[in-house]
Backbone as JSON, one array per atom type, in Angstrom:
{
  "sequence": "MQKPQAPPAALSAAGHDDAETKKLFSRFDADGDGRISPSELAAVAGAISPPPSESAGGREVGAMMDELDADRNGYVDLGEFTAFHAPGGRDLDAELRDAFDVYDINGDGRISVAELSKVLGRIGEGCSTEECERMIASVGVDGEGYVGFQEFKKMMSPDAAGAQAQPQPTAGVTDDKPKTE",
  "N": [[61.02, -40.56, -22.84], [61.92, -42.3, -19.94], [61.73, -41.47, -16.5], [64.33, -42.01, -14.16], [63.81, -42.19, -11.45], [61.83, -43.62, -8.93], [58.64, -42.95, -7.5], [58.41, -42.1, -4.02], [56.07, -43.08, -2.82], [55.51, -45.44, -4.16], [57.49, -47.08, -3.23], [56.83, -47.25, -0.53], [54.35, -48.49, -0.69], [55.06, -51.02, -1.47], [56.19, -52.02, 0.72], [58.74, -51.3, 1.14], [61.14, -49.24, 2.67], [62.0, -45.88, 2.75], [64.08, -45.03, 4.4], [65.45, -47.42, 4.86], [66.34, -48.0, 2.27], [68.01, -45.81, 1.83], [69.9, -46.31, 3.81], [71.03, -48.72, 2.92], [72.03, -47.81, 0.47], [73.98, -46.04, 1.44], [75.86, -47.81, 2.43], [77.06, -48.72, 0.15], [78.01, -46.35, -0.91], [80.8, -45.4, -0.13], [82.45, -43.11, 0.23], [80.65, -41.17, 0.79], [79.68, -39.24, -1.01], [77.24, -39.12, -2.23], [76.83, -40.64, -4.45], [77.39, -43.73, -6.16], [80.36, -45.04, -7.13], [82.1, -46.85, -9.78], [84.29, -48.14, -8.54], [83.5, -48.24, -5.84], [81.25, -49.86, -6.05], [82.52, -52.16, -6.97], [84.04, -52.82, -4.71], [82.09, -53.55, -2.82], [80.79, -55.64, -4.19], [82.95, -57.41, -4.47], [83.43, -58.01, -1.8], [81.16, -59.41, -1.1], [81.05, -61.56, -2.92], [83.81, -62.75, -3.99], [85.39, -62.37, -7.15], [86.48, -64.86, -9.6], [88.67, -63.98, -11.03], [90.54, -60.95, -11.69], [89.8, -59.73, -14.09], [87.31, -60.91, -14.57], [85.89, -59.86, -12.44], [85.92, -57.15, -13.13], [84.37, -57.19, -15.47], [81.94, -58.0, -14.37], [81.32, -55.86, -12.65], [81.12, -53.85, -14.56], [78.85, -54.74, -15.98], [76.94, -54.53, -13.94], [76.99, -51.76, -13.5], [76.06, -50.9, -16.0], [73.44, -51.76, -15.81], [72.44, -50.37, -13.58], [73.12, -47.59, -13.8], [71.28, -45.37, -15.0], [71.31, -42.8, -16.24], [73.72, -42.77, -17.46], [76.09, -41.51, -16.54], [78.27, -42.51, -15.36], [78.11, -43.01, -12.69], [76.11, -44.17, -9.91], [73.32, -42.81, -8.62], [71.26, -41.98, -5.73], [68.58, -41.94, -6.61], [68.62, -43.57, -8.93], [69.44, -45.94, -7.79], [67.32, -46.43, -6.03], [65.21, -46.65, -7.9], [65.95, -48.95, -9.24], [65.56, -50.86, -7.28], [62.88, -50.66, -6.84], [59.41, -51.73, -7.07], [58.67, -53.42, -10.06], [60.92, -52.46, -11.21], [62.63, -54.38, -11.99], [62.63, -57.8, -13.05], [61.12, -59.8, -10.69], [61.61, -62.54, -10.02], [64.13, -62.94, -11.23], [65.66, -61.12, -9.8], [65.42, -62.14, -7.2], [66.61, -64.64, -7.61], [69.23, -63.85, -8.2], [69.93, -62.72, -5.72], [69.67, -64.97, -4.08], [71.68, -66.58, -5.19], [73.97, -65.24, -4.39], [74.2, -65.94, -1.71], [74.27, -68.72, -1.9], [76.95, -70.03, -2.0], [78.47, -72.3, -2.84], [76.99, -73.18, -4.96], [75.12, -75.26, -4.91], [72.41, -75.11, -4.86], [71.24, -74.67, -2.43], [71.11, -72.85, 0.64], [73.3, -72.9, 3.21], [73.93, -72.97, 6.78], [76.61, -72.29, 7.23], [77.23, -70.96, 4.82], [75.46, -68.77, 4.91], [76.4, -67.48, 7.2], [79.02, -66.82, 6.38], [78.61, -65.03, 4.19], [77.12, -62.98, 5.43], [79.05, -62.11, 7.24], [80.97, -61.09, 5.47], [79.71, -58.82, 4.48], [79.61, -57.22, 6.63], [77.67, -57.77, 8.53], [77.96, -59.5, 10.69], [77.22, -62.58, 12.34], [76.35, -64.93, 14.78], [76.92, -68.51, 14.81], [74.78, -69.82, 15.99], [72.73, -67.89, 15.71], [72.53, -67.82, 12.92], [71.72, -70.46, 12.48], [69.19, -70.37, 13.67], [67.94, -68.54, 11.95], [67.94, -69.96, 9.52], [66.44, -72.21, 10.3], [63.98, -70.99, 10.79], [63.05, -70.47, 8.29], [63.48, -72.68, 6.62], [61.58, -75.41, 5.57], [61.82, -78.12, 5.63], [63.43, -78.96, 7.67], [66.09, -79.7, 7.39], [68.23, -78.03, 7.72], [68.94, -76.31, 5.72], [68.22, -73.83, 3.19], [66.28, -73.79, 0.39], [65.8, -72.5, -2.99], [63.01, -72.06, -3.5], [61.96, -71.85, -0.91], [63.38, -69.62, -0.04], [62.44, -67.75, -1.87], [59.72, -67.67, -1.18], [59.93, -66.68, 1.43], [60.95, -64.14, 0.89], [58.97, -62.87, -0.57], [56.66, -60.16, -1.07], [54.11, -60.62, 0.05], [54.58, -62.56, 1.99], [56.25, -61.24, 3.7], [54.84, -59.54, 5.48], [53.2, -61.42, 6.74], [55.01, -63.21, 7.88], [56.51, -61.68, 9.5], [58.29, -61.17, 12.41], [58.74, -60.04, 15.74], [61.83, -58.47, 16.4], [64.48, -59.36, 18.56], [65.66, -57.3, 21.23], [68.86, -55.79, 21.83], [70.92, -58.05, 23.46], [68.81, -59.52, 24.49], [67.11, -62.49, 24.01], [64.69, -64.34, 22.04], [64.1, -66.83, 23.04], [64.61, -67.03, 25.73], [63.37, -66.06, 28.79], [63.52, -62.75, 30.11], [65.14, -62.0, 33.05], [65.07, -60.22, 36.07]],
  "CA": [[62.11, -40.99, -21.97], [61.43, -42.57, -18.59], [62.51, -40.93, -15.39], [64.91, -43.12, -13.42], [63.43, -42.23, -10.05], [60.49, -44.1, -8.58], [58.08, -42.12, -6.44], [58.49, -42.71, -2.71], [54.83, -43.8, -2.5], [55.62, -46.79, -4.71], [58.32, -47.85, -2.32], [56.08, -47.51, 0.69], [53.29, -49.44, -0.99], [55.63, -52.36, -1.61], [56.77, -52.43, 1.99], [60.11, -50.81, 1.22], [61.24, -48.06, 3.5], [63.0, -44.95, 2.23], [65.23, -45.03, 5.31], [66.21, -48.65, 4.6], [67.0, -47.84, 0.98], [69.12, -44.86, 2.03], [70.93, -46.98, 4.61], [71.7, -49.64, 2.01], [72.8, -46.98, -0.46], [75.16, -45.48, 2.13], [76.85, -48.88, 2.56], [77.78, -48.76, -1.12], [78.62, -45.03, -1.11], [81.81, -45.37, 0.93], [82.99, -41.78, 0.49], [79.57, -40.29, 1.2], [79.47, -38.13, -1.94], [75.89, -39.17, -2.78], [76.79, -41.46, -5.65], [78.2, -44.94, -6.09], [81.3, -45.13, -8.25], [82.43, -48.24, -10.12], [85.21, -48.73, -7.54], [82.73, -48.54, -4.64], [80.44, -51.02, -6.39], [83.44, -53.3, -7.03], [84.44, -53.17, -3.35], [80.98, -54.27, -2.19], [80.61, -56.9, -4.91], [84.07, -58.28, -4.12], [83.27, -58.46, -0.41], [80.07, -60.39, -1.06], [81.4, -62.74, -3.7], [85.05, -62.45, -4.72], [85.41, -62.96, -8.49], [87.57, -65.79, -9.81], [89.82, -63.25, -11.56], [90.34, -59.5, -11.72], [89.07, -59.37, -15.31], [85.91, -61.3, -14.38], [85.32, -58.86, -11.53], [85.72, -55.92, -13.9], [83.22, -57.39, -16.35], [80.75, -58.05, -13.53], [81.02, -54.49, -12.21], [80.66, -53.14, -15.76], [77.47, -55.15, -16.25], [76.09, -53.94, -12.9], [76.89, -50.32, -13.77], [75.17, -50.75, -17.15], [72.06, -51.97, -15.37], [72.04, -49.4, -12.57], [73.4, -46.2, -14.16], [70.28, -45.02, -16.01], [71.65, -41.59, -16.99], [75.01, -43.05, -18.09], [77.11, -40.53, -16.16], [79.39, -43.22, -14.74], [77.84, -43.17, -11.26], [74.74, -44.53, -9.55], [72.86, -41.93, -7.54], [70.21, -42.57, -4.91], [67.38, -42.12, -7.43], [68.82, -44.76, -9.77], [69.51, -47.07, -6.87], [65.95, -46.64, -5.57], [64.4, -47.11, -9.03], [66.33, -50.34, -9.52], [64.99, -51.72, -6.23], [61.44, -50.43, -6.74], [58.57, -52.71, -7.76], [58.64, -53.23, -11.5], [62.23, -52.02, -11.68], [63.33, -55.54, -12.5], [61.88, -59.04, -12.88], [61.28, -60.23, -9.31], [62.26, -63.85, -9.96], [65.55, -62.77, -11.56], [66.29, -60.42, -8.68], [65.5, -63.09, -6.09], [67.61, -65.66, -7.96], [70.54, -63.23, -8.01], [70.16, -62.61, -4.28], [69.87, -66.34, -3.59], [72.98, -67.06, -5.67], [75.02, -64.62, -3.57], [74.31, -66.73, -0.49], [74.56, -70.11, -2.26], [78.35, -69.91, -2.42], [78.97, -73.48, -3.55], [76.16, -73.41, -6.12], [74.39, -76.54, -4.84], [70.96, -74.86, -4.84], [70.78, -74.55, -1.04], [71.89, -71.96, 1.5], [73.59, -73.56, 4.48], [74.27, -72.09, 7.9], [77.97, -71.8, 7.0], [77.19, -69.98, 3.72], [74.79, -67.58, 5.42], [77.33, -66.84, 8.12], [80.15, -66.28, 5.62], [78.17, -63.86, 3.42], [76.78, -61.91, 6.38], [80.32, -61.6, 7.75], [81.62, -60.31, 4.41], [79.05, -57.53, 4.3], [79.63, -56.49, 7.89], [76.51, -58.09, 9.35], [78.35, -60.72, 11.38], [76.13, -63.28, 13.0], [76.86, -66.17, 15.37], [76.42, -69.75, 14.21], [73.45, -70.07, 16.55], [71.79, -66.97, 15.08], [72.33, -68.29, 11.54], [70.91, -71.68, 12.56], [67.8, -69.95, 13.92], [67.4, -67.93, 10.72], [67.7, -71.05, 8.56], [65.34, -73.02, 10.82], [62.72, -70.25, 10.69], [62.65, -70.41, 6.88], [63.5, -74.02, 6.05], [60.38, -76.17, 5.93], [62.1, -79.55, 5.71], [64.2, -79.24, 8.88], [67.4, -80.23, 7.06], [69.28, -77.06, 7.99], [69.24, -75.59, 4.49], [67.11, -73.12, 2.57], [66.29, -73.88, -1.07], [65.33, -71.28, -3.65], [61.57, -71.86, -3.32], [61.77, -71.36, 0.46], [63.93, -68.27, -0.05], [61.51, -66.93, -2.65], [58.52, -67.52, -0.37], [60.29, -65.81, 2.54], [61.23, -62.79, 0.41], [57.85, -62.29, -1.28], [56.0, -59.1, -0.31], [52.99, -61.16, 0.82], [55.11, -63.29, 3.14], [56.96, -60.33, 4.61], [53.94, -59.13, 6.55], [52.68, -62.58, 7.45], [56.05, -63.89, 8.63], [57.28, -60.74, 10.31], [58.31, -61.46, 13.83], [59.49, -59.0, 16.44], [63.26, -58.71, 16.56], [64.89, -59.16, 19.95], [66.51, -56.15, 21.48], [70.24, -56.19, 22.12], [71.14, -58.78, 24.71], [67.64, -60.29, 24.89], [66.73, -63.42, 22.95], [63.29, -64.73, 22.08], [63.89, -68.12, 23.69], [64.89, -66.99, 27.16], [62.72, -64.91, 29.44], [64.41, -61.82, 30.77], [64.95, -61.98, 34.51], [65.68, -59.02, 36.67]],
  "C": [[61.58, -41.18, -20.55], [62.34, -41.92, -17.57], [63.06, -42.09, -14.58], [64.44, -43.23, -11.98], [62.0, -42.72, -9.88], [59.94, -43.2, -7.49], [58.15, -42.83, -5.1], [57.24, -43.5, -2.35], [54.89, -45.23, -3.01], [56.46, -47.67, -3.79], [57.55, -48.21, -1.06], [55.0, -48.55, 0.46], [53.82, -50.86, -1.07], [56.27, -52.83, -0.31], [58.24, -52.03, 2.11], [60.09, -49.52, 2.01], [62.32, -47.16, 2.93], [64.25, -44.95, 3.1], [66.09, -46.27, 5.1], [66.97, -48.55, 3.3], [68.19, -46.9, 1.11], [70.25, -45.5, 2.83], [71.72, -47.96, 3.74], [72.57, -48.88, 1.02], [74.08, -46.48, 0.2], [76.24, -46.54, 2.36], [77.68, -49.02, 1.3], [78.59, -47.48, -1.31], [79.65, -44.76, -0.01], [82.32, -43.97, 1.24], [81.92, -40.74, 0.82], [79.28, -39.13, 0.26], [78.1, -38.16, -2.62], [75.78, -39.94, -4.07], [77.74, -42.64, -5.5], [79.06, -45.01, -7.34], [81.54, -46.59, -8.6], [83.36, -48.89, -9.09], [84.48, -49.06, -6.24], [81.85, -49.76, -4.87], [81.3, -52.27, -6.42], [83.84, -53.76, -5.63], [83.34, -53.98, -2.66], [80.78, -55.63, -2.87], [81.71, -57.89, -4.56], [83.99, -58.81, -2.71], [82.21, -59.54, -0.31], [80.48, -61.68, -1.74], [82.64, -62.44, -4.52], [85.06, -63.13, -6.09], [86.59, -63.9, -8.65], [88.83, -65.12, -10.36], [89.5, -61.77, -11.57], [89.53, -59.09, -12.95], [87.59, -59.76, -15.2], [85.2, -60.31, -13.47], [85.02, -57.56, -12.25], [84.52, -56.03, -14.82], [81.92, -57.38, -15.55], [80.35, -56.65, -13.08], [80.52, -53.67, -13.4], [79.2, -53.47, -16.08], [76.52, -54.56, -15.22], [75.91, -52.44, -13.14], [75.97, -50.07, -14.96], [73.71, -50.86, -16.73], [71.57, -50.87, -14.43], [72.11, -47.94, -13.02], [72.51, -45.74, -15.31], [70.67, -43.8, -16.84], [73.04, -41.65, -17.63], [76.09, -42.0, -17.79], [78.3, -41.19, -15.45], [79.23, -43.46, -13.25], [76.39, -43.59, -11.06], [74.34, -43.62, -8.39], [71.72, -42.61, -6.79], [68.94, -42.83, -5.71], [67.48, -43.36, -8.31], [68.81, -46.03, -8.93], [68.11, -47.44, -6.39], [65.08, -47.21, -6.69], [64.7, -48.57, -9.35], [65.67, -51.29, -8.53], [63.49, -51.57, -6.07], [60.67, -51.53, -7.45], [58.52, -52.4, -9.25], [59.96, -52.76, -12.06], [63.0, -53.16, -12.31], [62.45, -56.76, -12.26], [62.17, -59.6, -11.49], [61.98, -61.57, -9.2], [63.75, -63.74, -10.23], [66.29, -62.11, -10.4], [66.46, -61.36, -7.49], [66.54, -64.17, -6.37], [69.02, -65.09, -7.78], [70.9, -63.13, -6.53], [70.45, -63.99, -3.69], [71.27, -66.83, -3.95], [74.14, -66.44, -4.9], [75.26, -65.47, -2.32], [74.68, -68.19, -0.76], [75.97, -70.17, -2.85], [78.82, -71.09, -3.25], [78.1, -73.88, -4.73], [75.37, -74.71, -6.11], [72.87, -76.36, -4.76], [70.38, -74.75, -3.44], [71.69, -73.57, -0.3], [72.05, -72.67, 2.83], [73.87, -72.52, 5.56], [75.65, -71.47, 7.67], [78.0, -70.74, 5.9], [76.56, -68.67, 4.19], [75.74, -66.79, 6.31], [78.48, -66.16, 7.38], [79.76, -65.01, 4.87], [77.83, -62.71, 4.35], [78.05, -61.3, 6.97], [81.01, -60.71, 6.73], [81.01, -58.93, 4.25], [78.92, -56.75, 5.61], [78.44, -56.72, 8.79], [76.77, -59.4, 10.08], [77.25, -61.27, 12.27], [76.72, -64.57, 13.58], [76.28, -67.38, 14.64], [75.01, -70.04, 14.7], [72.39, -69.17, 15.92], [71.5, -67.41, 13.64], [71.5, -69.57, 11.52], [69.45, -71.34, 12.79], [67.17, -69.35, 12.67], [67.04, -69.01, 9.71], [66.5, -71.88, 9.01], [64.0, -72.31, 10.68], [62.18, -70.21, 9.27], [62.54, -71.81, 6.28], [62.3, -74.83, 6.51], [60.67, -77.66, 6.12], [62.94, -79.94, 6.92], [65.59, -79.78, 8.63], [68.54, -79.25, 7.32], [69.74, -76.3, 6.77], [68.0, -74.83, 4.05], [67.29, -73.23, 1.07], [65.71, -72.61, -1.66], [63.84, -71.03, -3.42], [61.25, -71.33, -1.92], [62.24, -69.91, 0.57], [62.95, -67.31, -0.73], [60.25, -66.64, -1.84], [58.78, -66.54, 0.78], [60.42, -64.35, 2.09], [60.06, -62.13, -0.31], [57.17, -61.23, -0.43], [54.84, -59.61, 0.54], [53.46, -61.84, 2.09], [55.74, -62.37, 4.15], [56.07, -59.9, 5.77], [53.47, -60.29, 7.38], [53.73, -63.24, 8.32], [56.84, -62.96, 9.54], [57.15, -61.1, 11.77], [59.09, -60.36, 14.53], [60.94, -59.41, 16.6], [63.63, -58.49, 18.02], [65.74, -57.91, 20.08], [67.88, -56.65, 21.87], [70.33, -56.88, 23.47], [69.96, -59.61, 25.17], [67.26, -61.2, 23.74], [65.28, -63.8, 23.12], [63.06, -65.99, 22.89], [64.19, -68.14, 25.18], [64.15, -65.8, 27.77], [63.74, -64.03, 30.15], [64.12, -61.82, 32.25], [65.67, -60.77, 35.07], [65.8, -59.19, 38.15]]
}
């Protein structure tokens, strides 16, 4: 029998941060009891991509719980959550496609500025149109204002993460304007 928890070293080696994983986990764990219930998972899933019907949403949450809840106790704990997101926990292409599909709201195979803004707003990471345009422009290679799956995949690959990492501006300071005092 395999243990559901991945060692922290595996996460660090892949560029994942235990603190980031815990922060993401806490966004799902609304009541702070250290485990994600089906209703908490449904709330997050519904905020990201509202299902076409209540029954479809229930089936989707059930499928997610089946995939995440390794010990079958009806909840997802931090260890299960971490193991799912660890290298080798799931086929990378499938995981990236699922992530891409969340942002590609209209299913046209491209993420637009409007789609990016809408999804980020739903998950509480609101972003101005200008910020979303900059994000899309930094990833999109064709200059059309969209990001296709291959561009998304390249951006999200562990190799690209280090090579494309750019310093994030501090609050109130942008990269394109020098700070004057």
